[in-house]
Coordinates of C-alpha atoms in Angstrom, one line a residue:
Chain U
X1 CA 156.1 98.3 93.6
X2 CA 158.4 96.4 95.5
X3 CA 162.3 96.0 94.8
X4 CA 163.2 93.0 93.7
X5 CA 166.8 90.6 93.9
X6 CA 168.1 89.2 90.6
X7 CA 166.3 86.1 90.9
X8 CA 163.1 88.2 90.3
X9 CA 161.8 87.6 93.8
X10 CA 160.5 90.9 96.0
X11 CA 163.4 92.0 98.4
X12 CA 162.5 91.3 101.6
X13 CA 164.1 94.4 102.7
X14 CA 161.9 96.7 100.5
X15 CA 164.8 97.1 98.3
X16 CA 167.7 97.1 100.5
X17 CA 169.9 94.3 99.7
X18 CA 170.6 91.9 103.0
X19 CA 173.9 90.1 103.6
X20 CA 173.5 86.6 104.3
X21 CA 171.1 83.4 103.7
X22 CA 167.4 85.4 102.4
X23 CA 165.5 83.2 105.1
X24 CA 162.2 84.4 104.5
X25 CA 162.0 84.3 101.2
X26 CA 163.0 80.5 101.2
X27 CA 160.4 80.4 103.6
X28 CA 157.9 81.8 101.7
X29 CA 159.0 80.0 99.0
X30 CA 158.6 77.1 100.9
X31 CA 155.0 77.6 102.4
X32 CA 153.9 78.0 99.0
X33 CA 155.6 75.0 97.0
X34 CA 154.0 72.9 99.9
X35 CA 151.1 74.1 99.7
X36 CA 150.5 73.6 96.3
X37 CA 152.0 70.0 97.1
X38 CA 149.5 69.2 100.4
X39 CA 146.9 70.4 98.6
X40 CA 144.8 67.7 97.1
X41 CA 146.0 64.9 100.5
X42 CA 144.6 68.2 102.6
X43 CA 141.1 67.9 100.7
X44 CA 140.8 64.0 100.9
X45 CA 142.2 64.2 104.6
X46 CA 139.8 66.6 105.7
X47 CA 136.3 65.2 104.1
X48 CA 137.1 61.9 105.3
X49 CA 138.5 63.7 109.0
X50 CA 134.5 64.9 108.9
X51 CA 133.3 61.8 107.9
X52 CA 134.7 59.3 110.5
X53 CA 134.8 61.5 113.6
X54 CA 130.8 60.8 113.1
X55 CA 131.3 57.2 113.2
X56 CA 128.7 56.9 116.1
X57 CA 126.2 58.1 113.7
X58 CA 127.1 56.2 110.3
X59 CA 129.2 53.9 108.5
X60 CA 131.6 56.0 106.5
X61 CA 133.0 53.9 104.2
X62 CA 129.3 51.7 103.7
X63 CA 126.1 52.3 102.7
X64 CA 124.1 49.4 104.0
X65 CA 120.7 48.9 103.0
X66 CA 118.0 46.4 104.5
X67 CA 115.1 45.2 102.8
X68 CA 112.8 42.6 103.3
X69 CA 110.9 39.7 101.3
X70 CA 108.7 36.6 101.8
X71 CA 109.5 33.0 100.1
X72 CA 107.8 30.3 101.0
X73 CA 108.3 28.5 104.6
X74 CA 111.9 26.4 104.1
X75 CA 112.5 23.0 105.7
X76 CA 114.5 22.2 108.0
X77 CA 116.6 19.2 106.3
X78 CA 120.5 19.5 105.2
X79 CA 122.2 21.8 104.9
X80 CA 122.8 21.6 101.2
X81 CA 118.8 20.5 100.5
X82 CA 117.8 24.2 102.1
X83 CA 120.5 26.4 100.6
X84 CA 119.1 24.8 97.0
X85 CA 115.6 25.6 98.0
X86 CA 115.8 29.0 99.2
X87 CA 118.5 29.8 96.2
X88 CA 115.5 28.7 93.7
X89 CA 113.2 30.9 95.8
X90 CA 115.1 33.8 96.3
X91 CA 116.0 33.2 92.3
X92 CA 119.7 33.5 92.8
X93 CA 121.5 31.7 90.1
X94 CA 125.1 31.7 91.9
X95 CA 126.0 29.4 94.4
X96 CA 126.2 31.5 97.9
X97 CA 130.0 32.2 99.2
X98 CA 129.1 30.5 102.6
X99 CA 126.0 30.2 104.4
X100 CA 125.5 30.1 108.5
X101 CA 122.9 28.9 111.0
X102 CA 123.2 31.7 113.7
X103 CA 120.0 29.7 115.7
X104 CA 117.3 26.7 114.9
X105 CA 115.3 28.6 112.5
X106 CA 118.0 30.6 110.7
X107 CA 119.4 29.7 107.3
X108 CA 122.1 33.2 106.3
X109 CA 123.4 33.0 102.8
X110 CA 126.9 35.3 101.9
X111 CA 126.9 36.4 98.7
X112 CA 129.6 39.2 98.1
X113 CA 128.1 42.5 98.6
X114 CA 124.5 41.1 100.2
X115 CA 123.7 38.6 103.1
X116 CA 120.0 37.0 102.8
X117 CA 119.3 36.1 106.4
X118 CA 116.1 33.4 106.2
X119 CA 113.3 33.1 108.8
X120 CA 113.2 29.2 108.1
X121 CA 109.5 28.8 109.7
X122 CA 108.1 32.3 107.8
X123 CA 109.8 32.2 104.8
X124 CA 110.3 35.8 105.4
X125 CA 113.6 37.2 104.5
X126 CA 115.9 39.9 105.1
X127 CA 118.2 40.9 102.2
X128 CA 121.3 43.1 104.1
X129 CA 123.2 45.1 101.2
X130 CA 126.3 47.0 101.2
X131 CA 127.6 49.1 98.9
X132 CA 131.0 50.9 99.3
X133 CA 130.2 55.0 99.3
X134 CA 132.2 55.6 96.0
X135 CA 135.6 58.5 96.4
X136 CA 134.5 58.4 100.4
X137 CA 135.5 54.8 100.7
X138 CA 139.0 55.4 99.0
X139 CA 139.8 58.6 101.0
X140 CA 139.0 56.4 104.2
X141 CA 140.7 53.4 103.4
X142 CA 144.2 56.2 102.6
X143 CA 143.3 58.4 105.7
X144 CA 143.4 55.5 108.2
X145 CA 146.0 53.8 106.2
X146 CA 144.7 50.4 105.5
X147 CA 147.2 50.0 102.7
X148 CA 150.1 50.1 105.0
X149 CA 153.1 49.6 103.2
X150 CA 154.1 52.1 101.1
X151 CA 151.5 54.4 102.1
X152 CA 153.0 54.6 105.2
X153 CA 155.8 56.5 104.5
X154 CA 153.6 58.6 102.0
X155 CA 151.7 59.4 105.0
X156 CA 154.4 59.9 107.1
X157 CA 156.1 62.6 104.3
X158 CA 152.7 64.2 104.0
X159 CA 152.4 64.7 107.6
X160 CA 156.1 66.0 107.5
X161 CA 155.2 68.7 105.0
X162 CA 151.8 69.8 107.5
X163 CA 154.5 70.7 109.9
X164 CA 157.0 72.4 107.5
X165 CA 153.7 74.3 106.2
X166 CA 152.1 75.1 109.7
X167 CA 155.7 76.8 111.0
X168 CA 156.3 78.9 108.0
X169 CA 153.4 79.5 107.7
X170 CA 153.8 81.4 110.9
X171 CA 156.5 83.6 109.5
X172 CA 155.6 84.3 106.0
X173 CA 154.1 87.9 107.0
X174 CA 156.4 90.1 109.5
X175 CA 155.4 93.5 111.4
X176 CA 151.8 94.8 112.3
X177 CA 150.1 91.6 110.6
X178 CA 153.0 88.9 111.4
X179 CA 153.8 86.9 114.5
X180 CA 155.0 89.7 116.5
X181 CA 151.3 91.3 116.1
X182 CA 147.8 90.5 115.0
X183 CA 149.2 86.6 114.4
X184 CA 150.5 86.0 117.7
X185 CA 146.7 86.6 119.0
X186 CA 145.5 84.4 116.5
X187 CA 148.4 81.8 117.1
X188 CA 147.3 81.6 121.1
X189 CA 143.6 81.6 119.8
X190 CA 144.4 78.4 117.8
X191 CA 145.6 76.7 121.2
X192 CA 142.1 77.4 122.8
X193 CA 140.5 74.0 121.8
X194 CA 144.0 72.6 123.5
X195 CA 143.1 74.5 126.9
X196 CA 139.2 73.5 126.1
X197 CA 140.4 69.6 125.9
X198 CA 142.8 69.9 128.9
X199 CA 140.5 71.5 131.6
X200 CA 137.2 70.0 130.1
X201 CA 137.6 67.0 128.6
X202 CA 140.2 64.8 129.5
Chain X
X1 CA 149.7 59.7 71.2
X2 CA 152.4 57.5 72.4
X3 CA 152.2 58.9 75.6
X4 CA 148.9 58.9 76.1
X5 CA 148.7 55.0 75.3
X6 CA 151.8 54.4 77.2
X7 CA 149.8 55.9 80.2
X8 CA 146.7 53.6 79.5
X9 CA 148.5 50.9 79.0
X10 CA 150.2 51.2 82.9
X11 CA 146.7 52.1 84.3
X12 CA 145.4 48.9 82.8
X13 CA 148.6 47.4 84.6
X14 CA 148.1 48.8 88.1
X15 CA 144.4 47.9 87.8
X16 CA 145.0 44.6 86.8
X17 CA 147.3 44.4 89.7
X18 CA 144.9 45.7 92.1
X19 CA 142.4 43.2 90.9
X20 CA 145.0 40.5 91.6
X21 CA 145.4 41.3 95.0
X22 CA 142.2 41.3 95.9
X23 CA 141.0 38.2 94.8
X24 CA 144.0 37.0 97.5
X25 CA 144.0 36.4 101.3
X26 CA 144.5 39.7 103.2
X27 CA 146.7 40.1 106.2
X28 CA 144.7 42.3 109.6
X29 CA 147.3 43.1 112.5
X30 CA 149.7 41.2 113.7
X31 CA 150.8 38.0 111.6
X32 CA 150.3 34.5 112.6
X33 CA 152.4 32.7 114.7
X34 CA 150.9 29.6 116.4
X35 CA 151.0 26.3 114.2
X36 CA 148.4 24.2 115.8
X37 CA 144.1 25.5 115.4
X38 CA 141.8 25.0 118.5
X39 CA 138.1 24.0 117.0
X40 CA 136.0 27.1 118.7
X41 CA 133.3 24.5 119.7
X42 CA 136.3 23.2 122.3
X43 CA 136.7 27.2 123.5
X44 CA 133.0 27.2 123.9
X45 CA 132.6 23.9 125.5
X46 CA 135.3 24.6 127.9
X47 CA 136.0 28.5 128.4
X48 CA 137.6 28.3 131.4
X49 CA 140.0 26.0 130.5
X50 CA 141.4 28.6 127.7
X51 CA 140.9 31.7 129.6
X52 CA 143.8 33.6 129.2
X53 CA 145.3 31.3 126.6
X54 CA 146.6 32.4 122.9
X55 CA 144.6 30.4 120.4
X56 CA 144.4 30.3 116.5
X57 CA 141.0 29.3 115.2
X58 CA 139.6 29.1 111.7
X59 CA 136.2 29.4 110.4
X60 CA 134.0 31.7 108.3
X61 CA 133.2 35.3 109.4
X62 CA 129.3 35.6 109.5
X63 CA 128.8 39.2 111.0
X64 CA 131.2 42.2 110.8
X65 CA 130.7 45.5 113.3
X66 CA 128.6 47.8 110.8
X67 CA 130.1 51.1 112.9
X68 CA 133.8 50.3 112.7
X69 CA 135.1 47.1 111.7
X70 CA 136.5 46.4 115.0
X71 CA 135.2 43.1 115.6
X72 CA 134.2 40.3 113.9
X73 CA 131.9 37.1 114.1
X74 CA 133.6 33.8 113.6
X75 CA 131.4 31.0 112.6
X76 CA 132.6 27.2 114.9
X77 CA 133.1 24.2 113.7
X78 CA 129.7 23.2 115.4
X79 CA 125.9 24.2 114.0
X80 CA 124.8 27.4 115.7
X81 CA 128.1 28.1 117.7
X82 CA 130.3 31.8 116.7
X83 CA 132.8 33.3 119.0
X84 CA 133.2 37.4 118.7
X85 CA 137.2 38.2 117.7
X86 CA 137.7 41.7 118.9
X87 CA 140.2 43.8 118.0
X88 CA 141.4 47.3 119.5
X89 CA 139.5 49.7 117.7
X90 CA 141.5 51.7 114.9
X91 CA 144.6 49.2 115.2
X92 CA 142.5 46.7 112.9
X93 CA 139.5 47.7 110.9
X94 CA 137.8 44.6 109.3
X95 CA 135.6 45.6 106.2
X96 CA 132.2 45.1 105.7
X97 CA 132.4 42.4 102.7
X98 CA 134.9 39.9 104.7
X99 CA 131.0 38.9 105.7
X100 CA 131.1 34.9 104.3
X101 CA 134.9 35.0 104.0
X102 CA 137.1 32.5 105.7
X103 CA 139.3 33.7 108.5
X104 CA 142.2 32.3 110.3
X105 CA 142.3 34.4 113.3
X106 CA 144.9 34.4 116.0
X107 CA 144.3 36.4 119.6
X108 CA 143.7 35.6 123.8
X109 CA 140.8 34.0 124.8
X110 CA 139.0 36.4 127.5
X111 CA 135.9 34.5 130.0
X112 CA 134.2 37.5 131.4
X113 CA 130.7 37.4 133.5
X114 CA 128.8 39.9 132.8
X115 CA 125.5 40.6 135.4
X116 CA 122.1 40.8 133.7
X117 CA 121.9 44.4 133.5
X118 CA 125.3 44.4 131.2
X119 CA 124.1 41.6 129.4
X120 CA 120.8 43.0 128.7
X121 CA 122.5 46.3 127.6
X122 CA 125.3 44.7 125.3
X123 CA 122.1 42.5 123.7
X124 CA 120.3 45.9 123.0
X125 CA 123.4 47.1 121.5
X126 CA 123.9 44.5 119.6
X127 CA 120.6 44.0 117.8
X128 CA 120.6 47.5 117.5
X129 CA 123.5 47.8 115.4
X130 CA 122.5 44.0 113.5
X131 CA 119.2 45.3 112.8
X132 CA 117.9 41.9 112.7
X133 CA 114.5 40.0 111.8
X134 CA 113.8 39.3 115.3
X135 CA 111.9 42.0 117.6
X136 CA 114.3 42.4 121.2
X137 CA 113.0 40.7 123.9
X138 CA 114.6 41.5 127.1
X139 CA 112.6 39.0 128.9
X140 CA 115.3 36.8 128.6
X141 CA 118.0 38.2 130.2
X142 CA 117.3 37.1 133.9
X143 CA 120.5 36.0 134.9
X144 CA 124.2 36.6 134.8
X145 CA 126.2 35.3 131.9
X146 CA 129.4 33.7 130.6
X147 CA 131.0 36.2 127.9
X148 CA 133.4 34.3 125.9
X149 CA 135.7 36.3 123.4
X150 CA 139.1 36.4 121.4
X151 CA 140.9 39.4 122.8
X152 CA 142.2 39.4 118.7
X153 CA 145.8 40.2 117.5
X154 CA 145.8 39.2 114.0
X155 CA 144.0 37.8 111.1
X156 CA 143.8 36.3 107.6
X157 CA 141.1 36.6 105.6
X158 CA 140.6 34.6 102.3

């Protein structure tokens, strides 16, 4: 069992006292308060880190659905005289939020949430949903900071305590285990994808 | 108990809030400064005479990128006419549902020619990514074309 100060905390020295400021204790102390702190920013960070570095592959804050229907072949008249008729077609009881005529034969009505883009000639129609991915969205819009503001400094205090927790972390063990020995090879390992990026990548 | 409703009670607040500030206009990048709107059918009639040129236009947004949110469609003032506002990607990230929202949008006004291969490709890309109706027919890229965009510093949307 190891010797312990009077605050109740092991003695770093294995029960020697030390003279001086106890520096890795507060450190340890330290890795671990931040930790506990960092912990549930590190979780949202890191899903939503995996999520948008595939952005090539899919929308990560959207899931966007497209279907397709057939109404009856629409007019060509006014404006206002073809959003009425394909609203009564399509059976959509609220006025559109705006509507657009990309080309000739194109009629697009913006409801929130779902565009209705109409073949005028065909009738056929192409009903583009999106849905925001529910928790994923949220972590996104804080991860990338889209709330400025406020959230910037959050971020910026958050980002403060990654460093605090990444040095001590380097310190909290000493000897065979610590920096000076197995840690320092796993330390230089950790600057691999560095030398990858350097010579291979950029 | 008290506490418990006191908690509710400021949830309901902050939600409320929330809901407030959505229903209001939302400020992308860098904030407006030019007084005066040019109609994008004026861009579009006469590119070259803008190239270059800082311009705020107005007009509603009728296609947002699906993959990023780093450009936007911006419906003119004439039938069948949009002009693509594109912002640098991660510096502005317009979401999906600004789609038939009105935006007063400020950037540069780039003319670029692009050579039929580039145009053919950016098309492909495009309809890709729009998933459209219409099947792709590269048939009709056979020529060189005028690329007209806003080089896009800020934006409100409403």
């Amino acid at each position: 069992m190891a010797a312990s100060d009077d605050t109740g905390a092991p003695s770093p020295a294995g029960g020697a006292r030390t003279r001086g400021i106890p520096w890795r204790r507060w450190n340890i102390a330290v890795h671990r308060d931040l930790g506990f702190l960092a912990a549930a920013l590190t979780i949202a960070y890191a899903i939503s880190g995996i999520a948008v570095n595939h952005i090539a592959d899919w929308n990560p804050n959207y899931r966007v659905s497209k279907t397709f229907t057939t109404i009856a072949p629409v007019a060509d008249t006014a404006a206002a005289a073809m959003i009425a008729t394909t609203r009564e077609r399509l059976q959509l009881a609220d006025a559109p939020r705006s509507s657009f005529r990309p080309d000739p034969n194109t009629l697009q009505l913006f409801y929130k949430g779902t565009t209705y883009h109409v073949d005028l000639p065909t009738g056929k129609v192409m009903v583009e949903a999106t849905v925001p991915r529910p928790v994923l969205f949220e972590m996104n819009q804080l991860h990338l900071n889209h709330a400025k503001r406020a959230w910037t400094w959050i971020a910026d205090i958050y980002a403060l305590a990654l460093l605090l927790l990444a040095v001590t972390g380097l310190f909290v063990l000493k000897g065979r285990l610590g920096i000076t020995g197995r840690g320092a090879w796993l330390t230089a390992a950790g600057l691999l994808p560095v030398v990858y990026w350097l010579v291979f990548l950029k | 108990m008290t506490t418990i409703r006191t908690a509710i009670a400021a949830l309901a607040l902050v939600a409320l809030s929330a809901t407030t500030a959505a229903a209001q206009a939302k400020d992308y990048g860098k904030g407006l400064t030019l007084k005066v709107k040019t109609p994008i059918s004026a861009i579009l009639k006469d590119p070259h005479a803008f190239h270059g040129k800082k311009v705020q236009v107005e007009g509603t947004i009728v296609e947002v990128c699906e993959e990023r949110g780093c450009w936007i469609k911006i419906a003119s003032d004439k039938q069948f006419e949009s002009i693509r506002f594109k912002v640098e990607d991660g510096v502005i990230t317009f979401p999906l549902d600004a789609k038939g929202k009105l935006a007063l949008a400020e950037g540069v006004v780039e003319v670029n020619m692009l050579t039929k291969e580039q145009a053919l490709a950016q098309a492909k890309e495009m309809h890709k990514e729009r998933g459209t109706m219409a099947k792709f027919d590269p048939s009709k890229y056979t020529k060189d074309v005028m690329d007209v965009q806003i080089k896009g510093e800020g934006a409100r949307v409403k």
